[in-house]
Short mmCIF file of C-alpha atoms in Angstrom, two decimals:
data_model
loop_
_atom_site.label_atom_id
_atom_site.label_comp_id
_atom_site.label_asym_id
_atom_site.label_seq_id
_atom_site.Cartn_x
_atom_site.Cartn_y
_atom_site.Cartn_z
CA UNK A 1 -2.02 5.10 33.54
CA UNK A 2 -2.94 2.08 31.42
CA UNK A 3 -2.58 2.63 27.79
CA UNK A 4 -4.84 0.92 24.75
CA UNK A 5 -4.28 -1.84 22.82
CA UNK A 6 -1.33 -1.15 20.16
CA UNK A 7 -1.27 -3.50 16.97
CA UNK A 8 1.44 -2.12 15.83
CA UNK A 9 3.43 -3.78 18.32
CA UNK A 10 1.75 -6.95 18.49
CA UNK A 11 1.48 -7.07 15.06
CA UNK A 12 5.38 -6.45 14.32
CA UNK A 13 5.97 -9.43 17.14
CA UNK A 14 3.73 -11.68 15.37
CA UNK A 15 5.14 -11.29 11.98
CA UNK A 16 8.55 -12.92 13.58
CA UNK A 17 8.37 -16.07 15.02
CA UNK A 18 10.74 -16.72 17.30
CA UNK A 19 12.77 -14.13 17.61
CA UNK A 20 12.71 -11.39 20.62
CA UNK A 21 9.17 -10.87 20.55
CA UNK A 22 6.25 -12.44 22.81
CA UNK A 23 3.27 -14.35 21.95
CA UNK A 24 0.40 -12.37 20.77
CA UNK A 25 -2.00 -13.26 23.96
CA UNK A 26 0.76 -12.33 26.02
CA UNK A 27 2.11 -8.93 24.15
CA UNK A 28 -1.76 -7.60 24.59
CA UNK A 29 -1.59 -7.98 28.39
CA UNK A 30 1.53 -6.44 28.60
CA UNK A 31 0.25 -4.05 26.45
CA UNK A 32 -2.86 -2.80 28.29
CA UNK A 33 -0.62 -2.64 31.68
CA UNK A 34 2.14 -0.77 30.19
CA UNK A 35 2.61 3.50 29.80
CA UNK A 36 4.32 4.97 26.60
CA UNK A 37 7.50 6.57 26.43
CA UNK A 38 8.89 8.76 23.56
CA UNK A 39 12.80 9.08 23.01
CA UNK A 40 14.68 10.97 20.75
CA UNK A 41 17.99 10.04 18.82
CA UNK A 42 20.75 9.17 21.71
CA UNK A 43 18.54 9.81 24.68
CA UNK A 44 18.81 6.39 27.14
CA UNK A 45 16.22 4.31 27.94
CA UNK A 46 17.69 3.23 30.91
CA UNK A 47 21.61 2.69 32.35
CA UNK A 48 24.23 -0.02 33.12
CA UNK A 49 23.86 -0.87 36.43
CA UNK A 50 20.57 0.91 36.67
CA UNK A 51 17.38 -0.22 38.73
CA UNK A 52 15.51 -3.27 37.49
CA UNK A 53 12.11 -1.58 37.57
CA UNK A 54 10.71 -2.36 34.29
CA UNK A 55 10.64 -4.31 31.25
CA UNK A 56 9.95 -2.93 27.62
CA UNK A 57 8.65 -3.84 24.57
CA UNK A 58 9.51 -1.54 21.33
CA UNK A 59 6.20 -0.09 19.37
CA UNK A 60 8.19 2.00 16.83
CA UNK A 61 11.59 2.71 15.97
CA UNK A 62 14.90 0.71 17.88
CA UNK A 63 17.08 1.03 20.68
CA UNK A 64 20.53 0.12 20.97
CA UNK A 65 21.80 -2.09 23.46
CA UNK A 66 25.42 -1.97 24.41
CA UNK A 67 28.43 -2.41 27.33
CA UNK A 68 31.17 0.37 27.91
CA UNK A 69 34.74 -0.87 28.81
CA UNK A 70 36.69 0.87 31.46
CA UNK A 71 38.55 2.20 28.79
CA UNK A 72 35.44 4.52 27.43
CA UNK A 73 34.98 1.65 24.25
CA UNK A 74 31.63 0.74 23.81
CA UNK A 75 30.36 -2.46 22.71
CA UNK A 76 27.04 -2.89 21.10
CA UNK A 77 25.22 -5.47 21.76
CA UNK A 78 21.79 -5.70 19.48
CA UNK A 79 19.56 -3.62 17.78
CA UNK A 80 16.12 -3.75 18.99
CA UNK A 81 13.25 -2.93 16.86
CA UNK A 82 9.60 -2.84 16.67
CA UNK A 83 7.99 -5.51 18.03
CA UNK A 84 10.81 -6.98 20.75
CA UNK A 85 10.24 -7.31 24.58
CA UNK A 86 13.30 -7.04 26.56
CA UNK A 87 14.57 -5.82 30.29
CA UNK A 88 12.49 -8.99 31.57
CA UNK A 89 15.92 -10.51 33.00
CA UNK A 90 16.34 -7.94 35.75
CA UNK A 91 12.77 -7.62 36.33
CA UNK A 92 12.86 -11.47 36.82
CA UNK A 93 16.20 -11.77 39.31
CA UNK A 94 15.80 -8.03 41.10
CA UNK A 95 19.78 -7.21 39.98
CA UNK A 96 20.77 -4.50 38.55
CA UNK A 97 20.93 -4.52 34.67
CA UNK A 98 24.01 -5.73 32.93
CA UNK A 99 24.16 -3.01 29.76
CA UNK A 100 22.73 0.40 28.70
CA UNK A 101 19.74 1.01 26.08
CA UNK A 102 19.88 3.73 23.61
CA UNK A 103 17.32 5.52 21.14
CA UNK A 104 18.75 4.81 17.43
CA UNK A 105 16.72 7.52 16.18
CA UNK A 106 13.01 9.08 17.24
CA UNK A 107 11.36 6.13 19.03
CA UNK A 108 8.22 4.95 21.24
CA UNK A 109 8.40 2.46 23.79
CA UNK A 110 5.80 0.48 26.38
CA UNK A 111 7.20 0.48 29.89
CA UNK A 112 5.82 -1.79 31.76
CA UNK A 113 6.73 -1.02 35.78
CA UNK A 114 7.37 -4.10 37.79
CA UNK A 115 4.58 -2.76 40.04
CA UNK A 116 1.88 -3.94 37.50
CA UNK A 117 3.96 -6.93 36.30
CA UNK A 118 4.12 -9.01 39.18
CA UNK A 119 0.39 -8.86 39.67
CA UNK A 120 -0.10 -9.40 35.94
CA UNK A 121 2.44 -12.64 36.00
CA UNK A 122 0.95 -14.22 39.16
CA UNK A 123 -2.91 -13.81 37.58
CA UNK A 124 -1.39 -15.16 34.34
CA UNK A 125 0.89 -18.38 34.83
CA UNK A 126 1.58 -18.05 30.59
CA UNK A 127 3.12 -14.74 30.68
CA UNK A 128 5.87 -16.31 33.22
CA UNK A 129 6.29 -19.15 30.81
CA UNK A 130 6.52 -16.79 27.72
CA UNK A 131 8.91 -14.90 29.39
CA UNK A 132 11.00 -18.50 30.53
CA UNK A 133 11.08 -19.05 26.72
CA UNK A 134 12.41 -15.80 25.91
CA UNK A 135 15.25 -15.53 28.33
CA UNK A 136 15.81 -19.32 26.78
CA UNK A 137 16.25 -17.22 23.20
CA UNK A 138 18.12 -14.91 24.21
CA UNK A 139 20.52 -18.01 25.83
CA UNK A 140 20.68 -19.39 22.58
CA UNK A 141 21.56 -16.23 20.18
CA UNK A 142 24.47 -15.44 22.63
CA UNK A 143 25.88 -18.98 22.38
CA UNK A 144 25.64 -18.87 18.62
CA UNK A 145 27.10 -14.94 18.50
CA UNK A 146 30.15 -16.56 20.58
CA UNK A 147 30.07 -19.02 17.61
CA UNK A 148 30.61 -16.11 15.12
CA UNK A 149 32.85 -14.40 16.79
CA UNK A 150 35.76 -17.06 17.85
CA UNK A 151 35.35 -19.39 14.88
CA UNK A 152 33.87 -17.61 11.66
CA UNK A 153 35.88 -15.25 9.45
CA UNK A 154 34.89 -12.27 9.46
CA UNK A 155 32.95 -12.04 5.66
CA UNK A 156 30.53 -15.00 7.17
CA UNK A 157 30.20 -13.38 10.44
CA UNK A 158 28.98 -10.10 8.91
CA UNK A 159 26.60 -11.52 6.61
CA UNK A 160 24.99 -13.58 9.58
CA UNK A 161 24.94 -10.30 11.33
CA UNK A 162 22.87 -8.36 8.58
CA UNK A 163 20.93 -11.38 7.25
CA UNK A 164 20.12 -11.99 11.35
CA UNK A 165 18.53 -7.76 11.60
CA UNK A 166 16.57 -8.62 8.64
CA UNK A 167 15.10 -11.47 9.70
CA UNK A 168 14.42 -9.90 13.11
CA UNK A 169 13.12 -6.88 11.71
CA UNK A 170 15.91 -4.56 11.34
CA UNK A 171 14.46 -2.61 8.43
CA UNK A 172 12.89 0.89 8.34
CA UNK A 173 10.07 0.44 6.32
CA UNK A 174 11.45 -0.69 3.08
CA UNK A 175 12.07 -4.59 2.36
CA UNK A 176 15.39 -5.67 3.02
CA UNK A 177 16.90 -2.29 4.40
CA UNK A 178 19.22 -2.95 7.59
CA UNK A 179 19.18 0.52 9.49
CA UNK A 180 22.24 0.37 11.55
CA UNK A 181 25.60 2.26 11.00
CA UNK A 182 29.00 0.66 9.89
CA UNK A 183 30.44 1.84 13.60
CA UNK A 184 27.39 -0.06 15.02
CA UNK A 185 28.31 -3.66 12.77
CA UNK A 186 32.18 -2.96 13.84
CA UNK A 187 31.41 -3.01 17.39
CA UNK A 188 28.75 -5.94 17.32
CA UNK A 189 31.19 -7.89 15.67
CA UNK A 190 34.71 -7.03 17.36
CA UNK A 191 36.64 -5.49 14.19
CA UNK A 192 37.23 -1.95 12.86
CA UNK A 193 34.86 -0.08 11.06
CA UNK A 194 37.58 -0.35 8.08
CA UNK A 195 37.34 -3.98 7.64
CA UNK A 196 33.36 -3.53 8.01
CA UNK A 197 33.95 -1.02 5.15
CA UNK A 198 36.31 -3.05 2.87
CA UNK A 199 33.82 -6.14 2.85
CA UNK A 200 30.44 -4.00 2.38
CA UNK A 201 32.23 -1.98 -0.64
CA UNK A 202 33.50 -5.59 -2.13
CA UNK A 203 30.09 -6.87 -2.10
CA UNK A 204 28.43 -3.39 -3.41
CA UNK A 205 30.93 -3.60 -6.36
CA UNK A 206 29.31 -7.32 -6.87
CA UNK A 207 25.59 -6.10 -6.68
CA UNK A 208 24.81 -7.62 -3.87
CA UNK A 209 23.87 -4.59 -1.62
CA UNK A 210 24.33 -0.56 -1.71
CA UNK A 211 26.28 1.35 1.22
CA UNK A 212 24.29 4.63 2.41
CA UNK A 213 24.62 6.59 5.38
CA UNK A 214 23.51 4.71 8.53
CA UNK A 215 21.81 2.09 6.37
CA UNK A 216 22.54 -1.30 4.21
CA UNK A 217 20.21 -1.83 1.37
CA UNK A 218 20.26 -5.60 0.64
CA UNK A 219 19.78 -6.45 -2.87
CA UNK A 220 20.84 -9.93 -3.17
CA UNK A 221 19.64 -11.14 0.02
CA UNK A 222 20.16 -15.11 -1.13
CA UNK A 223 23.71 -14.66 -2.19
CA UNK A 224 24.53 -12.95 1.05
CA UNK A 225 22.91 -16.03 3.51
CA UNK A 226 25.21 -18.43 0.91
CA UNK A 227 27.82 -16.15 2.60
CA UNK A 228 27.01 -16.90 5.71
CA UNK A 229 28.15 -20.37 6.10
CA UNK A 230 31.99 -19.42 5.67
#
């Protein structure tokens, strides 16, 4: 069933250029071809290793995306919020997918089945292109996270990593509030969540941000993208 037109979503794409969102032409097509889905906190959207029968684009709240060692550690990979497309790699090659998507909290996503997107891409040569540049993106943030992680220390690397959600829209409402736990920033960036915790109390005790469950409010959000260049 074909849902309506959602501005929220396009709207929350347009209002970040560049990042993991789609041009608004291409969004509303998507859009209109695409059912709803409703999560809840920790319910998956959809497996490691699981069929590539869809792509996604998030209307409200965020999913997680993350890899689990043999070992039972997990590794998160992003936080995706209102307004990104993602899964379109699979959809694109036919392999299975390469990590697992979680609901952060309560959450609404478009599914669009591969069913109605290869009709969709094959009427619409600039939704393949959109997508090209996207999977380009996405290229391009996991060179420069491979960056962070073998050559920056680990105050500049953090900063990057909560100045990067608020630029892609990793707030919950309220300007400059980065919704994601201190576990979550541990495991994006490789490190304990003690050293996360040690560097976010240092820069609450210099004003530049205040620590509260699940959530970074940033108040100096300047002083911490000085931080980010190491």
């Amino acid at each position: 069933m074909a849902i309506q037109h959602q501005p929220q979503l396009v709207a929350a794409g347009a209002a970040i250029p560049g990042l993991l969102n789609l041009p608004e032409p291409v969004a509303d097509l998507l859009l209109q071809a695409s059912q709803r889905r409703k999560l809840s906190r920790g319910e998956p959207l959809f497996a490691y290793g699981s069929a590539p029968d869809a792509m996604f684009g998030m209307v409200t709240g965020a999913v997680r995306t993350s890899i689990t060692s043999a070992s039972g550690r997990e590794f998160v990979l992003g936080l995706l919020q209102a307004g990104h497309w993602f899964g379109e790699v699979s959809l694109l090659d036919g392999l299975p997918r390469v990590y697992a998507a979680h609901a952060v909290g309560d959450c609404e996503v478009a599914v669009l089945p591969a069913a109605s997107f290869w009709p969709l891409a094959e009427k619409h040569p600039e939704v393949h292109l959109a997508l090209t540049r996207l999977v380009c993106h996405r290229l391009r943030l996991a060179l420069a996270w491979i960056d962070d992680t073998v050559l920056m220390p680990l105050p500049a690397r953090l900063a990057r990593r909560i100045t990067a959600l608020l630029q892609g829209g990793g707030t919950s409402g309220e300007q400059d509030v980065v919704s994601l736990s201190q576990e979550d920033l541990a495991a994006q960036l490789g490190v304990s969540r003690q050293s996360i915790n040690r560097q976010l109390k240092l820069w609450e005790k210099q004003g530049l941000l205040r620590i509260a469950y699940g959530r970074i409010a940033v108040f100096d959000r300047a002083a911490l993208e000085r931080l980010t260049h190491g």
